[in-house]
């Protein structure tokens, strides 16, 4: 990468002279006055504008596409370079497609740090990721976001960070931080150009009620690089949906049914078809496109939350393309949804003049993020992945480089502040030994879906205990102030900083505990034996997932960074995930329920229907505690 390309990498921000030089370089290359850096020949070009595949060749210079020629109309033979070039890549008849853009994701949900996530994602063809880091922000505040940005800068994946809009997810959540509109603006002033947009707006009551602070946070979106605000509006309809869209929120990834998605499309929103590890919504939503392919331009893909074992073995956005094709969507349409449609959402196709910022298609004046695909069945990793014209992955292996931690001044200090984030109160067996009350509200798990149901059974048959224990220090302070009185440790925190309840559909013999519990990330534990539940909570240490049976730890994944992320490689964490999954299956957690993803969303108080909070069982449909 030459000096100008490296300088342009961050976009056109206050770089008009370099923008002109890039423009001249692209024009001169297109006209053949100067050699290209690379020419891709003998390619089957996936044309996402005309939704076709056509033989052709592509010229790249300074990390951007300078020219595209199609065989027959523009050149006689696509295998013969039409431009001089420093390097010629023979595609050997493979498909040349734009790099995939993930429309919405949480890096922390993959349990690896951003630089490691980048290495993993690139092997599966993701070249741009729209990341909302509200997970680490809920634990460590804006220092957590600063860590994510700095660590991501070590890697060649273009991760565009959104400003977390809802920290905490609801105003009275017991999270580790509070981020106000004023805090957001101060951070953006200090980190100029680092924030791409405003992350998913989950505070639906705040939007519907025109709450001033909520509206101020939404308004911060106008000051970000894209000027866009992402959404999160499960089951919103009628005037509530009208209010939500009127606030300027552009997209939603929480749709689980066709009618719900059509409601949003008719009001001008983009719909993200989610295919992650916990939520598999794409197949249910595919009829949108199968029945009316024109809607593809307003629909794109998002992974939201993807376990590293799934990402490496099954895929990410490439997996979404495969699921889409299996559901009847044309492969070229699927690629357009994975690239151009996502670019459209955030103005990356045409919203910037700088070619290095534009992407989503194989076209002149676009960043040269391109994939070589063996076929359009998406059965494996791309043959090759190029970012800004540079080869970074080949046949599922990363061949690029990650800068060392010490190349980013202050990163080690930010990382240090993420450690030792788990502050649990003293606990006794008594607090885990509560009784079932006939007719009480019980979480009904729906495997493969972030949405839950609510049941009111008369007996505890088939149920498991579920608890949520505040881990950011409030319970510790309450105990120091005498909250337990003469009772056993932790009993005085029940209903205040320790939620107690029951769950159906989460069969386990023993207990599972986690320091990940969306979005405030308090310690969630599910089990059939109070003693195993207590042992599991005690075993989480500085953060992670734990399985305990008969008093023994059966499997554990350490997550020392904020209790959310490992400091190991993606492959190492994937192996730990696989071992954890195997242990979970042996303890009775049956497919399709994922032992980890199936539990960590049970505390999320912004997705229907019933959730657990430190105060007790919470009905999201009424935003009130269930009696």
XYZ file of C-alpha atoms in Angstrom:
627
model
C 0.000 0.000 0.000
C 1.566 3.295 -1.065
C 1.801 6.406 1.106
C -1.300 8.037 -0.382
C -3.408 4.903 0.067
C -2.324 4.543 3.672
C -3.120 8.187 4.327
C -6.553 7.870 2.734
C -7.434 4.747 4.722
C -9.439 6.632 7.297
C -11.513 8.317 4.587
C -11.608 11.846 3.239
C -11.686 13.507 6.648
C -10.151 16.941 6.081
C -7.872 15.546 3.351
C -8.988 17.399 0.235
C -5.515 17.467 -1.407
C -5.182 13.685 -1.002
C -8.759 13.215 -2.214
C -7.807 15.014 -5.409
C -4.661 12.899 -5.813
C -6.678 9.707 -5.354
C -9.231 10.939 -7.861
C -6.505 11.706 -10.408
C -4.846 8.334 -9.853
C -8.119 6.506 -10.477
C -8.913 8.536 -13.587
C -5.430 8.106 -15.040
C -5.559 4.345 -14.396
C -9.028 4.028 -15.906
C -7.867 5.821 -19.050
C -4.738 3.696 -19.285
C -2.327 6.574 -18.797
C -0.699 4.910 -15.797
C -0.459 1.223 -14.861
C -2.861 -0.268 -12.344
C -1.603 -1.808 -9.133
C -3.633 -4.977 -9.792
C -5.833 -6.263 -12.582
C -8.224 -9.157 -11.914
C -8.819 -11.042 -15.173
C -10.917 -14.013 -16.260
C -13.553 -13.271 -13.623
C -17.265 -13.929 -13.379
C -18.209 -10.519 -11.981
C -21.203 -10.408 -9.650
C -22.926 -7.206 -10.765
C -25.123 -6.238 -7.820
C -26.588 -3.248 -9.644
C -28.069 -5.241 -12.529
C -28.368 -8.476 -10.532
C -26.402 -10.548 -13.006
C -23.128 -12.400 -13.438
C -20.947 -11.368 -16.389
C -17.419 -12.202 -17.506
C -15.024 -9.330 -17.155
C -11.921 -7.801 -15.630
C -11.271 -5.200 -12.925
C -8.446 -2.691 -12.440
C -7.407 -1.586 -8.941
C -5.142 1.263 -7.903
C -4.480 2.893 -4.524
C -6.814 0.366 -2.897
C -9.803 1.371 -5.042
C -11.434 0.123 -8.214
C -10.455 2.257 -11.211
C -12.200 0.335 -13.959
C -14.501 -2.562 -14.831
C -14.707 -4.009 -18.343
C -17.252 -6.621 -19.402
C -16.424 -9.164 -22.085
C -18.177 -8.585 -25.382
C -19.254 -4.998 -24.880
C -16.049 -3.535 -23.420
C -13.321 -6.029 -24.272
C -12.957 -9.014 -26.559
C -11.400 -11.379 -24.031
C -11.734 -10.970 -20.266
C -8.666 -13.160 -19.727
C -6.340 -10.673 -21.463
C -5.482 -7.622 -19.299
C -6.791 -4.380 -20.824
C -4.543 -2.325 -18.544
C -0.874 -2.520 -17.727
C -0.459 -3.601 -14.129
C 2.148 -4.340 -11.507
C 0.244 -7.537 -10.722
C -2.277 -9.624 -12.645
C -4.585 -11.985 -10.758
C -6.112 -14.743 -12.868
C -9.488 -15.498 -11.289
C -9.647 -18.731 -13.314
C -13.354 -18.256 -13.978
C -14.249 -17.805 -10.322
C -16.876 -15.367 -9.166
C -15.600 -11.913 -8.213
C -18.001 -10.414 -5.660
C -17.992 -7.382 -3.365
C -16.781 -7.911 0.204
C -19.549 -8.687 2.668
C -20.825 -5.982 5.029
C -22.301 -7.078 8.366
C -25.063 -4.585 9.116
C -25.232 -5.048 12.894
C -23.102 -6.998 15.338
C -21.629 -7.085 18.806
C -17.990 -8.149 18.768
C -18.134 -8.982 22.464
C -20.692 -11.721 21.759
C -17.954 -13.644 19.954
C -15.984 -13.550 23.241
C -12.804 -12.295 21.543
C -11.182 -8.874 21.333
C -11.713 -6.723 18.213
C -8.341 -7.419 16.569
C -8.956 -11.142 16.884
C -12.548 -10.769 15.688
C -11.209 -8.979 12.608
C -8.857 -11.832 11.786
C -11.708 -14.321 12.145
C -14.266 -12.312 10.159
C -11.927 -11.699 7.233
C -11.476 -15.424 6.674
C -15.233 -15.656 6.030
C -15.380 -12.706 3.630
C -16.618 -9.947 5.940
C -14.667 -6.826 4.963
C -16.758 -4.185 6.753
C -18.490 -4.591 10.116
C -20.972 -2.174 11.701
C -20.264 -2.771 15.385
C -22.266 -1.653 18.404
C -20.096 -2.079 21.506
C -22.806 -1.478 24.064
C -21.882 -4.749 25.757
C -18.497 -3.584 27.048
C -19.880 -0.055 27.513
C -22.487 -1.432 29.919
C -19.644 -2.847 32.002
C -16.824 -0.304 31.658
C -18.466 2.774 30.146
C -16.759 4.798 27.445
C -13.349 3.463 28.437
C -14.609 0.122 27.166
C -15.568 1.696 23.843
C -12.156 3.386 23.633
C -10.504 -0.009 24.124
C -12.571 -1.518 21.304
C -11.671 1.285 18.888
C -7.959 1.186 19.703
C -7.681 -2.585 19.565
C -9.608 -2.734 16.282
C -7.163 -0.283 14.722
C -4.491 -2.998 14.887
C -6.318 -5.059 12.251
C -7.137 -4.524 8.541
C -10.894 -5.159 8.865
C -12.862 -1.922 8.563
C -14.868 -1.961 11.793
C -17.191 1.024 11.969
C -18.116 1.693 15.574
C -21.528 2.958 16.542
C -22.012 5.034 19.683
C -23.977 2.919 22.199
C -27.311 4.692 22.548
C -28.741 2.853 25.556
C -26.285 2.402 28.402
C -28.014 1.082 30.351
C -30.633 -0.571 28.128
C -33.387 0.897 30.317
C -32.863 3.861 32.669
C -33.248 1.800 35.855
C -31.099 -1.164 34.801
C -28.292 -2.130 37.213
C -25.428 -1.824 34.735
C -21.823 -0.845 35.280
C -22.118 2.558 33.609
C -24.442 5.323 32.437
C -23.739 7.158 29.171
C -25.715 10.356 28.573
C -26.064 12.406 25.398
C -23.548 14.853 26.851
C -21.106 11.992 27.512
C -21.484 10.835 23.909
C -20.695 14.257 22.513
C -17.683 14.676 24.787
C -16.296 11.321 23.650
C -16.838 12.179 19.985
C -15.070 15.500 20.435
C -12.121 13.681 21.965
C -12.123 10.868 19.378
C -12.815 12.862 16.225
C -14.153 10.753 13.365
C -14.070 7.488 15.334
C -17.854 7.126 15.710
C -19.733 6.050 12.603
C -23.343 6.320 13.780
C -25.666 5.864 16.742
C -26.184 2.276 17.868
C -29.478 0.462 18.225
C -32.059 2.543 20.073
C -33.618 0.035 22.475
C -35.395 2.350 24.884
C -38.810 2.064 23.269
C -40.724 3.681 26.163
C -38.328 6.633 25.963
C -38.971 7.049 22.245
C -42.754 6.583 22.495
C -42.935 9.097 25.342
C -40.665 11.636 23.621
C -38.406 11.589 26.684
C -36.003 14.514 26.390
C -32.800 12.627 27.222
C -33.751 9.833 24.807
C -34.399 12.356 22.052
C -31.103 14.105 22.815
C -29.294 10.801 22.415
C -30.986 10.169 19.074
C -29.995 13.666 17.978
C -26.339 12.805 18.635
C -26.600 10.547 15.592
C -26.608 13.604 13.349
C -23.081 14.435 14.531
C -21.604 11.034 13.673
C -19.731 10.178 10.482
C -22.751 8.570 8.802
C -25.432 10.675 10.469
C -27.521 7.524 10.906
C -29.319 5.940 13.871
C -29.742 2.167 14.030
C -32.856 0.586 15.513
C -34.227 -2.161 17.731
C -38.023 -2.311 17.742
C -39.374 -5.836 18.261
C -43.112 -6.089 17.604
C -43.555 -2.319 17.257
C -46.672 -1.457 15.269
C -49.267 1.243 14.646
C -48.600 4.637 16.149
C -45.736 3.297 18.265
C -43.957 2.326 15.052
C -44.879 5.666 13.494
C -43.297 7.454 16.455
C -40.192 5.311 16.248
C -39.647 5.989 12.539
C -40.503 9.672 12.946
C -37.553 9.930 15.349
C -35.234 9.261 12.389
C -34.308 5.653 13.160
C -33.459 3.900 9.900
C -33.204 0.128 10.400
C -34.236 -2.805 12.562
C -32.789 -6.301 13.021
C -35.399 -7.575 15.521
C -38.056 -8.717 13.047
C -39.093 -12.331 13.388
C -42.120 -12.388 11.057
C -42.987 -11.184 7.571
C -45.892 -8.911 8.533
C -43.795 -7.161 11.163
C -41.046 -6.547 8.587
C -43.524 -5.297 5.969
C -44.878 -2.780 8.478
C -41.383 -1.311 8.820
C -40.614 -1.406 5.097
C -43.831 0.472 4.334
C -42.724 3.216 6.692
C -39.331 3.648 5.071
C -37.144 1.555 7.358
C -34.527 -0.927 6.228
C -34.959 -4.467 7.513
C -31.946 -6.533 8.559
C -32.521 -10.263 8.232
C -30.666 -11.677 11.223
C -28.828 -14.974 11.150
C -26.663 -15.382 14.239
C -26.004 -18.042 16.831
C -28.945 -17.338 19.127
C -31.421 -15.848 16.663
C -32.149 -17.536 13.330
C -34.705 -15.257 11.708
C -33.628 -15.326 8.070
C -35.580 -18.373 6.942
C -38.783 -16.987 8.442
C -38.241 -13.650 6.704
C -37.025 -15.004 3.351
C -40.557 -14.999 1.831
C -40.282 -11.197 1.811
C -37.708 -11.477 -0.959
C -38.843 -14.694 -2.624
C -42.297 -13.225 -3.217
C -41.097 -9.723 -4.066
C -37.383 -9.569 -5.066
C -37.616 -5.770 -5.459
C -37.628 -5.523 -1.644
C -34.062 -6.857 -1.540
C -32.703 -3.337 -1.986
C -34.304 -2.406 1.370
C -33.228 -5.595 3.155
C -29.776 -6.685 4.267
C -28.103 -9.221 6.559
C -26.783 -9.015 10.122
C -25.265 -11.571 12.477
C -25.920 -9.602 15.690
C -24.317 -12.246 17.953
C -22.086 -15.005 16.573
C -20.141 -17.595 18.566
C -16.569 -18.119 17.298
C -17.082 -21.858 16.796
C -20.043 -21.119 14.506
C -18.232 -18.284 12.760
C -15.184 -20.387 11.919
C -16.987 -23.630 11.103
C -20.232 -22.430 9.522
C -19.640 -18.804 8.609
C -20.895 -15.306 9.234
C -22.519 -13.209 6.485
C -21.487 -15.948 4.053
C -23.629 -18.279 6.170
C -26.523 -15.823 5.860
C -26.127 -15.979 2.072
C -26.244 -19.771 2.170
C -29.360 -19.813 4.367
C -30.960 -17.278 2.025
C -30.250 -19.414 -1.045
C -31.586 -22.516 0.718
C -34.758 -20.543 1.480
C -35.263 -19.778 -2.216
C -33.549 -16.397 -2.647
C -31.503 -16.051 -5.848
C -27.749 -16.213 -5.061
C -26.961 -12.925 -6.790
C -29.812 -11.235 -4.919
C -28.422 -12.690 -1.699
C -24.994 -11.215 -2.466
C -26.576 -7.857 -3.217
C -28.280 -7.945 0.192
C -24.949 -8.811 1.843
C -23.172 -5.923 0.137
C -25.003 -3.163 -1.728
C -28.121 -3.128 0.441
C -26.066 -2.807 3.626
C -23.979 -0.082 2.023
C -27.192 1.735 1.124
C -28.398 1.691 4.741
C -25.396 3.638 5.943
C -24.625 5.748 2.878
C -21.533 3.723 1.970
C -22.557 3.195 -1.648
C -22.857 6.851 -2.585
C -22.858 8.983 0.575
C -19.199 9.988 0.406
C -17.072 11.421 -2.389
C -13.899 9.590 -1.385
C -13.616 6.272 -3.252
C -11.906 4.735 -0.248
C -15.104 5.222 1.764
C -17.515 3.902 -0.900
C -18.138 0.174 -1.129
C -20.739 -2.541 -1.677
C -20.208 -3.216 -5.387
C -17.648 -4.112 -8.045
C -17.681 -0.684 -9.692
C -15.318 2.214 -10.444
C -14.812 4.631 -7.576
C -15.412 1.970 -4.928
C -12.992 0.574 -2.366
C -11.470 -2.656 -3.653
C -12.935 -4.982 -1.044
C -13.518 -8.063 -3.181
C -14.003 -11.800 -2.810
C -13.086 -14.682 -5.080
C -15.745 -17.380 -4.694
C -15.543 -20.933 -6.035
C -19.323 -21.074 -6.370
C -22.499 -19.327 -5.292
C -23.603 -22.043 -2.869
C -21.500 -20.514 -0.052
C -20.556 -23.954 1.214
C -17.187 -22.849 2.572
C -14.949 -19.866 3.152
C -14.152 -17.652 0.140
C -11.194 -18.729 -1.977
C -9.611 -15.301 -1.488
C -10.481 -12.126 0.403
C -9.044 -8.775 -0.629
C -9.376 -5.570 1.381
C -8.419 -2.342 -0.370
C -6.828 -4.525 -3.028
C -4.602 -6.444 -0.606
C -4.912 -10.213 -0.122
C -5.807 -10.898 3.532
C -7.348 -14.369 3.584
C -7.137 -17.487 1.457
C -9.282 -20.622 1.737
C -10.272 -19.843 5.317
C -6.788 -18.859 6.510
C -5.785 -15.315 7.459
C -2.665 -14.227 5.550
C -2.537 -10.581 6.635
C -0.983 -9.103 9.756
C -2.146 -7.703 13.095
C -0.112 -4.917 14.673
C 1.235 -5.621 18.189
C -0.484 -4.149 21.240
C 2.452 -1.845 21.967
C 1.963 -0.202 18.564
C -1.059 1.590 20.024
C -0.027 3.906 22.879
C -2.319 3.549 25.866
C -4.001 0.347 24.681
C -2.389 -1.722 27.426
C -3.758 0.669 30.067
C -7.252 0.529 28.590
C -7.044 -3.252 28.560
C -5.977 -3.259 32.204
C -9.096 -1.312 33.169
C -11.284 -4.035 31.665
C -9.885 -6.699 33.968
C -11.254 -7.570 37.425
C -14.690 -6.182 36.558
C -16.658 -8.793 38.527
C -17.678 -7.509 41.977
C -20.031 -10.041 43.531
C -21.574 -9.895 47.030
C -21.139 -12.660 49.564
C -23.599 -15.477 48.888
C -24.967 -18.425 50.821
C -26.910 -21.525 49.846
C -30.049 -19.997 51.380
C -30.390 -17.383 48.648
C -30.500 -20.130 45.988
C -33.023 -22.309 47.852
C -36.279 -20.444 47.234
C -39.547 -22.295 46.593
C -41.834 -22.316 43.562
C -45.159 -20.482 43.892
C -47.983 -22.071 41.845
C -49.129 -19.744 39.063
C -46.118 -17.444 39.187
C -44.714 -16.039 35.932
C -42.120 -18.351 34.363
C -39.822 -17.661 31.377
C -40.709 -19.930 28.447
C -37.569 -20.430 26.310
C -37.988 -20.497 22.520
C -34.866 -22.157 21.028
C -33.326 -20.241 18.120
C -35.154 -17.050 19.032
C -34.260 -14.154 21.322
C -37.967 -13.689 22.053
C -39.285 -15.645 25.053
C -42.751 -16.596 26.186
C -44.416 -16.350 29.583
C -46.103 -19.260 31.306
C -47.887 -19.622 34.655
C -47.665 -23.326 35.547
C -49.214 -24.788 38.668
C -46.259 -27.039 39.469
C -42.459 -26.872 39.165
C -42.298 -29.980 36.987
C -39.843 -29.425 34.132
C -38.737 -26.050 35.504
C -35.280 -24.845 36.497
C -34.289 -22.042 38.829
C -32.891 -18.896 37.210
C -31.162 -16.084 39.094
C -29.576 -12.781 38.128
C -26.968 -11.436 40.540
C -25.771 -7.834 40.253
C -21.995 -7.837 39.750
C -21.009 -4.166 39.442
C -20.684 -3.460 43.167
C -24.171 -2.407 44.241
C -24.797 -5.656 46.100
C -21.403 -5.397 47.775
C -22.185 -1.865 48.984
C -25.627 -2.929 50.187
C -24.117 -5.735 52.238
C -21.571 -3.369 53.763
C -24.548 -1.214 54.784
C -26.158 -4.187 56.547
C -28.654 -5.350 53.907
C -28.499 -8.968 55.085
C -29.130 -8.097 58.717
C -29.049 -11.294 60.778
C -29.881 -13.418 57.743
C -27.606 -15.600 55.647
C -25.296 -13.911 53.133
C -27.209 -12.559 50.141
C -30.711 -13.108 51.478
C -31.167 -9.396 52.135
C -30.367 -8.642 48.482
C -33.155 -10.791 47.002
C -35.584 -8.670 45.004
C -33.168 -5.721 45.101
C -29.850 -6.888 43.669
C -30.578 -10.602 43.219
C -33.450 -11.702 41.009
C -34.999 -15.117 41.646
C -37.281 -16.962 39.253
C -37.988 -20.015 37.163
C -37.497 -20.993 33.515
C -39.103 -23.660 31.331
C -37.438 -25.255 28.323
C -33.882 -25.063 29.681
C -33.292 -28.638 30.785
C -30.034 -28.999 32.694
C -28.762 -31.433 35.289
C -26.503 -29.249 37.371
C -25.930 -25.519 36.785
C -24.628 -23.039 34.225
C -23.427 -19.548 35.152
C -22.227 -16.607 33.064
C -20.937 -13.065 33.547
C -22.604 -12.285 30.222
C -26.279 -11.431 30.652
C -27.529 -8.912 28.133
C -27.242 -6.029 28.352
C -26.119 -5.072 31.858
C -24.046 -8.249 32.127
C -24.830 -9.251 35.647
C -24.221 -12.885 36.594
C -26.941 -15.181 35.295
C -27.229 -18.737 36.601
C -29.657 -21.532 35.698
C -29.828 -24.908 37.409
C -31.753 -27.718 39.050
C -29.665 -27.844 42.218
C -29.091 -24.831 44.510
C -25.688 -26.128 45.645
C -24.466 -26.480 42.047
C -25.799 -22.997 41.256
C -23.854 -21.492 44.144
C -20.700 -23.368 43.106
C -21.078 -22.164 39.515
C -21.426 -18.521 40.543
C -18.379 -18.779 42.784
C -16.406 -20.354 39.932
C -16.919 -17.515 37.420
C -13.951 -15.686 38.949
C -12.928 -12.700 36.839
C -15.518 -13.574 34.217
C -16.688 -16.312 31.939
C -18.991 -19.298 31.467
C -19.079 -22.213 33.923
C -20.816 -25.596 34.033
C -21.045 -27.370 37.404
C -22.497 -30.773 38.187
C -22.387 -32.598 41.519
C -20.228 -29.817 42.903
C -17.529 -30.163 40.223
C -16.675 -27.768 37.393
C -17.324 -29.683 34.162
C -16.326 -26.925 31.737
C -15.229 -23.295 31.867
C -14.404 -20.480 29.455
C -12.434 -17.634 31.020
C -13.415 -14.131 29.861
C -11.146 -11.742 31.770
C -11.773 -8.661 29.602
C -14.858 -7.084 31.142
C -16.229 -10.553 31.878
C -17.131 -10.604 28.166
C -14.023 -11.326 26.104
C -11.102 -13.709 26.148
C -7.516 -12.703 25.464
C -6.981 -15.905 23.460
C -7.243 -16.517 19.720
C -10.531 -17.158 17.973
C -9.511 -20.759 17.329
C -8.679 -21.350 20.998
C -11.966 -19.851 22.140
C -13.823 -21.863 19.484
C -12.307 -25.071 20.863
C -13.336 -24.018 24.378
C -16.845 -23.304 23.083
C -17.020 -26.743 21.472
C -15.880 -28.440 24.695
C -18.369 -26.362 26.683
C -21.128 -27.303 24.257
C -20.278 -30.995 24.570
C -20.319 -30.775 28.377
C -23.616 -28.898 28.276
C -25.186 -31.581 26.091
C -23.974 -34.248 28.506
C -25.685 -32.315 31.304
C -29.039 -32.393 29.534
C -29.147 -29.154 27.467
C -30.601 -30.498 24.245
C -30.471 -29.042 20.726
C -31.549 -26.769 19.204
C -30.980 -24.814 22.442
C -27.463 -23.374 22.588
C -26.136 -23.666 26.166
C -24.514 -20.229 26.061
C -26.589 -18.134 23.661
C -29.746 -19.749 24.999
C -29.088 -18.332 28.466
C -27.330 -14.989 28.062
C -30.373 -13.281 26.519
C -32.767 -14.293 29.289
C -32.025 -11.083 31.272
C -32.432 -8.736 28.252
C -35.269 -6.371 29.252
C -35.927 -4.912 25.791
C -37.081 -8.025 23.914
C -40.453 -9.633 24.733
C -41.823 -11.334 26.649
C -40.591 -12.282 30.122
C -37.087 -11.566 31.447
C -35.221 -11.742 34.713
C -33.748 -8.632 36.307
C -32.010 -8.151 39.691
C -35.364 -7.028 41.075
C -37.322 -10.024 39.770
C -39.292 -11.204 36.719
C -39.986 -8.451 34.177
C -42.764 -8.339 31.555
C -41.348 -6.489 28.538
C -44.765 -6.135 26.900
C -45.942 -3.906 29.752
C -42.519 -2.771 31.023
C -43.529 -3.785 34.519
C -42.647 -6.528 36.977
C -44.774 -9.653 36.715
C -46.781 -10.466 39.815
